[in-house]
C-alpha cells in the first residue's frame, strides 16, 4: 500500500524522472515559478521578460531582498532540484505553461513540485475543502468531491498536501492545500 506522506524539505533529494521533455519542462517551470514567487513576495525587481510578465514589479524594492530562513531553505532546495534536473528556463519568453498559475499567485503557502506524482482517478473519500495555505483559517479555494480526479505532484508540508482537481482532459478545475492522509482506498484507481 502506497501512502502519500509529508516530507520535510531539508530531507529531500529531488531527482526528475526523465519521462519526456514536456514533463521535464513542466517540472522545471514549476520549480522556477515557486522559487521566483518567493523572491517576488520579498520585493525582488525582475529584469527578465519572463519575470516581468509573470510577476508584478510595481511593488518591488530592488535586486537584493531578505527572505526568511525557512524561505532560504526552500529556495536552496529548489535550486538543487533545478540543478539535478538540468533545468534551463528561457527567461526571454513571456509565459509559463503551468496549469494553475493564477491560482498559485493567490496562495498563502507556495507548493514545491516533487519528483513523485500520482493521480487519484475517482475520489472516494469525503468532500475535502482545499485552502490557500497550511491552516484551517486559510481561505477555501475549492473542494475535492466524490468522483473527482485528484493530482498530487507536490511536496507535503506540515501534514498538508497541495492537491489539484482535474477535468478528464487534465485541465485544473481547482487546487489548494488539504490536511489529508492519502491511501489507495480513497481512489477508484491510481495512476503513478
Coordinates of N, CA and C in Angstrom, one line a residue:
X1 N 0.8 -1.2 0.0 CA 0.0 0.0 0.0 C 0.9 1.2 0.0
X2 N 0.6 2.1 -0.9 CA 1.4 3.3 -1.0 C 0.7 4.4 -0.2
X3 N 1.5 5.1 0.6 CA 1.0 6.2 1.4 C 1.6 7.4 0.9
X4 N 0.8 8.5 0.8 CA 1.3 9.8 0.4 C 1.6 10.5 1.7
X5 N 2.8 10.7 2.0 CA 3.1 11.2 3.3 C 3.9 12.6 3.1
X6 N 3.8 13.3 4.2 CA 4.5 14.6 4.2 C 6.0 14.4 4.3
X7 N 6.7 15.3 3.6 CA 8.2 15.2 3.6 C 8.7 16.6 4.1
X8 N 9.8 16.5 4.8 CA 10.5 17.7 5.3 C 11.4 18.2 4.2
X9 N 11.3 19.5 3.8 CA 12.1 20.0 2.7 C 13.6 19.7 2.8
X10 N 14.1 19.9 4.0 CA 15.5 19.7 4.1 C 16.0 18.3 3.9
X11 N 15.1 17.3 4.0 CA 15.4 15.9 3.8 C 15.3 15.5 2.3
X12 N 14.9 16.4 1.4 CA 14.6 15.9 0.1 C 15.8 15.9 -0.8
X13 N 15.8 15.0 -1.8 CA 16.8 15.0 -2.8 C 16.1 14.8 -4.1
X14 N 15.5 15.8 -4.6 CA 14.6 15.7 -5.8 C 15.5 15.3 -7.0
X15 N 15.0 14.3 -7.7 CA 15.6 13.9 -9.0 C 14.4 13.8 -10.0
X16 N 14.6 14.4 -11.1 CA 13.5 14.3 -12.1 C 13.6 13.1 -12.9
X17 N 12.5 12.3 -12.9 CA 12.5 11.2 -13.8 C 12.3 11.7 -15.2
X18 N 13.2 11.3 -16.1 CA 13.2 11.9 -17.5 C 12.2 11.2 -18.4
X19 N 10.9 11.3 -18.1 CA 9.9 10.6 -18.8 C 9.7 11.2 -20.2
X20 N 9.7 12.5 -20.3 CA 9.6 13.2 -21.6 C 10.1 14.6 -21.4
X21 N 10.5 15.3 -22.5 CA 11.0 16.7 -22.4 C 9.8 17.6 -22.0
X22 N 8.6 17.3 -22.4 CA 7.5 18.1 -21.9 C 7.3 18.0 -20.4
X23 N 7.4 16.8 -19.8 CA 7.2 16.7 -18.4 C 8.4 17.4 -17.7
X24 N 9.6 17.2 -18.3 CA 10.8 17.9 -17.7 C 10.6 19.4 -17.7
X25 N 10.1 19.9 -18.8 CA 9.9 21.4 -18.9 C 8.9 21.8 -17.9
X26 N 7.8 21.1 -17.8 CA 6.7 21.4 -16.8 C 7.3 21.4 -15.4
X27 N 8.1 20.4 -15.1 CA 8.8 20.3 -13.7 C 9.7 21.5 -13.5
X28 N 10.5 21.9 -14.5 CA 11.4 23.0 -14.4 C 10.7 24.3 -14.3
X29 N 9.6 24.5 -15.1 CA 8.8 25.7 -15.0 C 8.2 25.9 -13.6
X30 N 7.7 24.8 -13.1 CA 7.1 24.8 -11.8 C 8.1 25.2 -10.7
X31 N 9.3 24.6 -10.7 CA 10.3 25.0 -9.8 C 10.7 26.5 -9.9
X32 N 10.9 26.9 -11.2 CA 11.2 28.3 -11.5 C 10.2 29.2 -10.9
X33 N 8.9 28.9 -11.1 CA 7.8 29.8 -10.6 C 7.9 29.9 -9.1
X34 N 7.9 28.8 -8.4 CA 7.9 28.8 -6.9 C 9.1 29.6 -6.4
X35 N 10.3 29.3 -6.9 CA 11.5 30.0 -6.4 C 11.4 31.5 -6.6
X36 N 10.9 31.9 -7.8 CA 10.8 33.3 -8.1 C 9.6 34.0 -7.4
X37 N 8.5 33.2 -7.1 CA 7.4 33.8 -6.4 C 7.8 34.1 -4.9
X38 N 8.7 33.3 -4.4 CA 9.2 33.6 -3.0 C 10.0 34.9 -3.1
X39 N 10.8 35.1 -4.1 CA 11.6 36.3 -4.3 C 10.7 37.5 -4.6
X40 N 9.6 37.3 -5.4 CA 8.7 38.4 -5.7 C 8.0 38.9 -4.4
X41 N 7.6 37.9 -3.5 CA 6.9 38.3 -2.3 C 7.8 39.1 -1.4
X42 N 9.1 38.9 -1.5 CA 10.1 39.6 -0.7 C 10.4 41.0 -1.3
X43 N 9.9 41.3 -2.5 CA 10.1 42.6 -3.1 C 11.1 42.6 -4.2
X44 N 11.6 41.5 -4.7 CA 12.6 41.4 -5.8 C 12.1 42.1 -7.1
X45 N 12.9 42.9 -7.7 CA 12.6 43.5 -9.0 C 13.1 42.7 -10.2
X46 N 12.2 42.1 -11.0 CA 12.6 41.3 -12.1 C 13.1 42.1 -13.3
X47 N 14.1 41.6 -13.9 CA 14.6 42.2 -15.1 C 14.3 41.4 -16.4
X48 N 14.1 40.1 -16.3 CA 13.9 39.3 -17.5 C 12.5 39.5 -18.0
X49 N 12.3 39.2 -19.3 CA 11.0 39.2 -19.9 C 10.0 38.4 -19.1
X50 N 10.4 37.1 -18.8 CA 9.6 36.2 -18.1 C 9.2 36.7 -16.7
X51 N 10.2 37.1 -16.0 CA 10.0 37.6 -14.6 C 9.0 38.8 -14.6
X52 N 9.2 39.7 -15.5 CA 8.3 40.9 -15.6 C 6.9 40.5 -16.1
X53 N 6.8 39.5 -16.9 CA 5.5 39.1 -17.4 C 4.7 38.3 -16.3
X54 N 5.4 37.5 -15.5 CA 4.7 36.6 -14.6 C 4.5 37.4 -13.3
X55 N 5.4 38.2 -12.8 CA 5.3 38.9 -11.6 C 5.1 40.4 -11.8
X56 N 4.5 41.1 -10.8 CA 4.2 42.5 -10.8 C 5.4 43.2 -10.2
X57 N 6.1 44.0 -10.9 CA 7.2 44.8 -10.4 C 6.8 46.1 -9.8
X58 N 5.5 46.4 -9.8 CA 5.1 47.7 -9.3 C 5.4 47.9 -7.8
X59 N 5.5 46.9 -7.0 CA 5.8 47.0 -5.6 C 7.2 46.5 -5.2
X60 N 8.0 46.3 -6.2 CA 9.4 45.8 -5.9 C 10.2 46.8 -5.3
X61 N 11.3 46.3 -4.5 CA 12.1 47.2 -3.8 C 13.6 47.2 -4.2
X62 N 13.9 46.2 -5.0 CA 15.3 46.1 -5.5 C 15.7 44.7 -5.9
X63 N 17.0 44.6 -6.2 CA 17.5 43.3 -6.6 C 18.1 42.5 -5.5
X64 N 18.3 43.1 -4.3 CA 18.7 42.5 -3.1 C 17.6 42.5 -2.1
X65 N 17.1 41.4 -1.8 CA 16.0 41.3 -0.8 C 16.3 40.3 0.3
X66 N 15.6 40.4 1.4 CA 15.8 39.5 2.5 C 14.6 38.5 2.5
X67 N 14.9 37.2 2.7 CA 13.9 36.2 2.8 C 14.1 35.5 4.2
X68 N 13.1 34.9 4.7 CA 13.2 34.2 6.0 C 14.1 33.0 5.9
X69 N 14.6 32.5 7.0 CA 15.4 31.3 7.0 C 14.6 30.1 6.4
X70 N 13.3 30.0 6.6 CA 12.5 28.9 6.0 C 12.5 29.1 4.5
X71 N 12.3 30.3 4.0 CA 12.3 30.5 2.6 C 13.7 30.3 2.0
X72 N 14.7 30.6 2.7 CA 16.1 30.3 2.2 C 16.3 28.9 2.0
X73 N 15.8 28.0 2.9 CA 15.9 26.6 2.8 C 15.1 26.1 1.6
X74 N 13.9 26.6 1.4 CA 13.1 26.2 0.3 C 13.8 26.6 -1.1
X75 N 14.3 27.8 -1.1 CA 14.9 28.3 -2.3 C 16.2 27.4 -2.6
X76 N 16.9 27.1 -1.6 CA 18.1 26.2 -1.8 C 17.7 24.8 -2.3
X77 N 16.6 24.3 -1.7 CA 16.1 23.0 -2.1 C 15.7 23.1 -3.6
X78 N 15.0 24.1 -4.0 CA 14.6 24.3 -5.4 C 15.8 24.4 -6.3
X79 N 16.7 25.2 -5.9 CA 17.9 25.3 -6.8 C 18.7 24.0 -7.0
X80 N 18.7 23.2 -5.9 CA 19.3 21.9 -6.0 C 18.5 21.0 -7.0
X81 N 17.2 21.0 -6.9 CA 16.3 20.2 -7.7 C 16.5 20.7 -9.2
X82 N 16.6 22.0 -9.4 CA 16.8 22.6 -10.8 C 18.1 22.1 -11.3
X83 N 19.2 22.1 -10.5 CA 20.5 21.6 -11.0 C 20.4 20.1 -11.3
X84 N 19.8 19.3 -10.4 CA 19.7 17.9 -10.6 C 19.0 17.6 -11.9
X85 N 18.0 18.4 -12.2 CA 17.1 18.1 -13.4 C 17.7 18.9 -14.7
X86 N 18.8 19.6 -14.5 CA 19.4 20.3 -15.6 C 18.4 21.3 -16.2
X87 N 17.7 22.0 -15.4 CA 16.6 22.9 -15.8 C 17.3 24.1 -16.5
X88 N 16.6 24.5 -17.6 CA 17.1 25.7 -18.4 C 15.8 26.4 -18.9
X89 N 15.4 27.3 -18.1 CA 14.2 28.1 -18.5 C 14.6 29.3 -19.3
X90 N 13.9 29.4 -20.4 CA 14.2 30.6 -21.3 C 13.5 31.8 -20.8
X91 N 14.2 32.6 -20.1 CA 13.6 33.8 -19.5 C 13.3 34.9 -20.5
X92 N 13.6 34.7 -21.8 CA 13.2 35.7 -22.8 C 11.8 35.5 -23.2
X93 N 11.2 34.3 -22.8 CA 9.8 34.1 -23.1 C 9.0 35.0 -22.2
X94 N 7.7 35.0 -22.5 CA 6.8 35.9 -21.7 C 5.7 35.1 -21.0
X95 N 5.8 33.8 -21.0 CA 4.7 33.0 -20.3 C 5.2 31.6 -19.9
X96 N 4.5 31.1 -18.8 CA 4.8 29.7 -18.4 C 3.6 28.9 -18.7
X97 N 3.8 27.6 -18.8 CA 2.7 26.7 -19.2 C 2.0 26.0 -18.0
X98 N 2.2 26.6 -16.8 CA 1.7 26.0 -15.6 C 0.1 26.1 -15.6
X99 N -0.5 24.9 -15.3 CA -2.0 24.9 -15.5 C -2.7 25.6 -14.4
X100 N -2.1 26.0 -13.3 CA -2.8 26.7 -12.2 C -2.0 27.9 -11.8
X101 N -1.4 28.6 -12.7 CA -0.5 29.7 -12.4 C -1.3 30.8 -11.6
X102 N -2.5 31.2 -12.1 CA -3.2 32.3 -11.5 C -3.6 31.9 -10.1
X103 N -4.0 30.7 -9.9 CA -4.4 30.2 -8.5 C -3.2 30.3 -7.6
X104 N -2.1 29.9 -8.1 CA -0.9 29.8 -7.2 C -0.4 31.2 -6.7
X105 N -0.6 32.2 -7.5 CA -0.2 33.5 -7.2 C -1.0 34.0 -5.9
X106 N -2.2 33.5 -5.7 CA -3.0 33.9 -4.6 C -2.9 33.0 -3.3
X107 N -2.0 32.0 -3.3 CA -1.8 31.1 -2.2 C -1.1 31.8 -1.1
X108 N -1.4 31.5 0.1 CA -0.6 31.9 1.3 C 0.7 31.2 1.3
X109 N 0.6 29.8 1.1 CA 1.8 29.0 1.1 C 2.0 28.4 -0.3
X110 N 3.2 28.6 -0.8 CA 3.5 28.1 -2.1 C 3.9 26.6 -2.1
X111 N 3.4 25.8 -3.1 CA 3.8 24.4 -3.2 C 5.1 24.3 -3.9
X112 N 5.8 23.2 -3.5 CA 7.1 22.9 -4.2 C 6.9 21.6 -5.0
X113 N 7.1 21.6 -6.2 CA 7.0 20.4 -7.1 C 7.8 19.3 -6.6
X114 N 7.3 18.1 -6.6 CA 8.0 16.9 -6.1 C 8.4 16.0 -7.3
X115 N 9.3 15.1 -7.1 CA 9.7 14.2 -8.1 C 8.6 13.1 -8.2
X116 N 7.8 12.9 -7.2 CA 6.8 11.9 -7.2 C 5.5 12.5 -7.7
X117 N 4.7 11.8 -8.4 CA 3.4 12.2 -8.9 C 2.5 11.1 -8.9
X118 N 1.2 11.4 -8.6 CA 0.2 10.3 -8.8 C -1.1 11.0 -9.0
X119 N -2.0 10.3 -9.7 CA -3.4 10.9 -9.9 C -4.3 9.8 -9.3
X120 N -5.3 10.3 -8.5 CA -6.3 9.5 -7.9 C -7.5 9.6 -8.9
X121 N -7.8 8.6 -9.6 CA -8.9 8.6 -10.6 C -10.2 8.2 -9.8
X122 N -11.0 9.1 -9.6 CA -12.3 8.8 -8.9 C -12.2 8.9 -7.4
X123 N -12.2 10.0 -6.8 CA -12.0 10.2 -5.3 C -13.2 9.6 -4.6
X124 N -13.0 8.7 -3.7 CA -14.0 8.0 -2.9 C -14.1 8.6 -1.5
X125 N -13.2 9.4 -1.1 CA -13.3 10.0 0.3 C -14.4 11.0 0.4
X126 N -14.5 11.5 1.6 CA -15.5 12.6 1.9 C -15.1 13.8 1.2
X127 N -16.0 14.8 1.0 CA -15.7 16.1 0.4 C -14.6 16.7 1.3
X128 N -13.7 17.3 0.6 CA -12.5 17.8 1.2 C -12.2 19.3 0.8
X129 N -12.3 20.2 1.8 CA -12.0 21.6 1.4 C -10.5 21.8 1.1
X130 N -10.3 22.6 0.1 CA -8.9 23.0 -0.3 C -8.7 24.4 0.1
X131 N -7.5 24.7 0.7 CA -7.3 26.0 1.3 C -6.1 26.7 0.6
X132 N -6.0 28.0 0.9 CA -4.9 28.8 0.3 C -3.5 28.6 1.1
X133 N -3.6 27.9 2.2 CA -2.4 27.7 3.0 C -2.5 26.5 3.9
X134 N -1.5 26.3 4.7 CA -1.4 25.2 5.7 C -2.1 25.6 7.0
X135 N -3.4 26.0 6.9 CA -4.1 26.4 8.1 C -5.6 26.2 7.8
X136 N -6.3 25.8 8.8 CA -7.8 25.7 8.7 C -8.4 27.1 8.7
X137 N -7.6 28.2 9.0 CA -8.1 29.5 8.9 C -7.8 30.1 7.5
X138 N -7.1 29.5 6.7 CA -6.8 29.9 5.3 C -8.1 29.9 4.5
X139 N -8.3 30.8 3.6 CA -9.5 30.8 2.8 C -9.6 29.5 2.0
X140 N -10.8 29.1 1.8 CA -11.1 27.9 1.0 C -11.0 28.3 -0.5
X141 N -10.2 27.6 -1.3 CA -10.0 27.8 -2.7 C -10.8 26.9 -3.6
X142 N -11.4 25.9 -3.0 CA -12.2 24.9 -3.8 C -12.4 23.7 -2.9
X143 N -12.8 22.6 -3.6 CA -13.1 21.3 -2.8 C -12.9 20.1 -3.7
X144 N -12.6 19.0 -3.1 CA -12.5 17.7 -3.8 C -13.8 17.0 -3.5
X145 N -14.5 16.6 -4.5 CA -15.8 15.9 -4.4 C -15.7 14.5 -4.8
X146 N -16.6 13.7 -4.4 CA -16.7 12.3 -4.8 C -16.7 12.2 -6.3
X147 N -15.8 11.3 -6.8 CA -15.6 11.1 -8.2 C -14.6 11.9 -8.9
X148 N -14.0 12.9 -8.3 CA -13.1 13.8 -8.9 C -11.7 13.1 -9.2
X149 N -11.0 13.6 -10.2 CA -9.7 13.3 -10.5 C -8.8 14.2 -9.7
X150 N -7.9 13.7 -8.8 CA -7.1 14.5 -7.9 C -5.6 14.2 -8.2
X151 N -4.9 15.2 -8.6 CA -3.4 15.0 -8.9 C -2.6 15.5 -7.7
X152 N -1.6 14.7 -7.3 CA -0.7 15.1 -6.2 C 0.7 15.0 -6.7
X153 N 1.3 16.2 -7.0 CA 2.6 16.3 -7.6 C 3.5 17.2 -6.7
X154 N 3.2 17.4 -5.5 CA 3.9 18.4 -4.7 C 4.4 17.8 -3.4
X155 N 5.4 18.4 -2.8 CA 5.9 18.1 -1.5 C 4.9 18.5 -0.4
X156 N 4.6 17.5 0.4 CA 3.7 17.8 1.6 C 4.5 18.7 2.6
X157 N 3.7 19.4 3.3 CA 4.3 20.4 4.3 C 3.5 20.4 5.6
X158 N 4.0 20.0 6.7 CA 3.4 20.0 8.0 C 2.1 19.3 8.0
X159 N 2.0 18.1 7.3 CA 0.8 17.3 7.2 C -0.2 17.8 6.2
X160 N 0.1 18.8 5.4 CA -0.8 19.4 4.4 C -0.2 19.0 3.0
X161 N -1.2 18.7 2.1 CA -0.8 18.3 0.7 C -1.4 19.3 -0.2
X162 N -0.7 19.7 -1.3 CA -1.2 20.6 -2.3 C -1.9 19.6 -3.4
X163 N -3.2 19.8 -3.6 CA -3.9 18.9 -4.5 C -4.5 19.8 -5.6
X164 N -4.5 19.1 -6.8 CA -5.1 19.8 -8.0 C -6.3 18.9 -8.4
X165 N -7.5 19.4 -8.6 CA -8.6 18.7 -9.1 C -8.7 19.0 -10.6
X166 N -8.8 17.9 -11.4 CA -8.6 18.0 -12.8 C -9.9 17.5 -13.5
X167 N -10.1 18.0 -14.8 CA -11.1 17.5 -15.7 C -10.6 16.2 -16.3
X168 N -11.4 15.6 -17.1 CA -11.0 14.4 -17.8 C -9.9 14.7 -18.9
X169 N -9.8 16.0 -19.3 CA -8.8 16.5 -20.2 C -7.5 17.0 -19.5
X170 N -7.5 16.8 -18.2 CA -6.3 17.1 -17.4 C -6.2 18.6 -17.2
X171 N -7.2 19.4 -17.3 CA -7.2 20.8 -17.0 C -7.5 21.0 -15.5
X172 N -6.9 22.0 -14.9 CA -7.1 22.2 -13.5 C -8.4 22.9 -13.3
X173 N -9.3 22.3 -12.4 CA -10.6 22.9 -12.1 C -10.4 23.8 -10.8
X174 N -9.7 23.2 -9.9 CA -9.4 24.0 -8.6 C -8.2 23.3 -8.0
X175 N -7.6 24.0 -7.0 CA -6.4 23.5 -6.4 C -6.2 24.2 -5.0
X176 N -5.5 23.5 -4.1 CA -5.3 24.1 -2.8 C -4.7 23.1 -1.9
X177 N -4.5 23.5 -0.7 CA -3.9 22.7 0.4 C -5.0 22.0 1.2
X178 N -4.8 20.7 1.5 CA -5.7 20.0 2.4 C -4.9 19.1 3.4
X179 N -5.5 19.0 4.5 CA -4.9 18.1 5.6 C -5.5 16.7 5.3
X180 N -4.7 15.9 4.7 CA -5.2 14.6 4.2 C -4.1 13.5 4.3
X181 N -4.5 12.4 4.7 CA -3.6 11.2 4.7 C -4.1 10.3 3.6
X182 N -3.3 10.3 2.5 CA -3.7 9.6 1.3 C -3.5 8.1 1.4
X183 N -4.5 7.3 0.9 CA -4.3 5.8 0.8 C -5.1 5.4 -0.4
X184 N -4.7 4.3 -1.1 CA -5.4 3.8 -2.3 C -6.9 3.6 -2.1
X185 N -7.3 3.4 -0.8 CA -8.7 3.1 -0.5 C -9.6 4.3 -0.9
X186 N -9.0 5.5 -1.0 CA -9.9 6.6 -1.3 C -10.0 6.9 -2.8
X187 N -9.5 6.0 -3.6 CA -9.5 6.2 -5.1 C -10.1 5.0 -5.8
X188 N -10.8 5.2 -6.9 CA -11.2 4.1 -7.7 C -10.0 3.5 -8.4
X189 N -9.0 4.3 -8.8 CA -7.8 3.8 -9.4 C -6.7 4.9 -9.2
X190 N -5.5 4.4 -9.3 CA -4.3 5.3 -9.2 C -3.4 5.2 -10.4
X191 N -3.0 6.4 -10.9 CA -2.0 6.4 -12.0 C -0.8 7.0 -11.4
X192 N 0.3 6.3 -11.3 CA 1.6 6.8 -10.8 C 2.3 7.7 -11.8

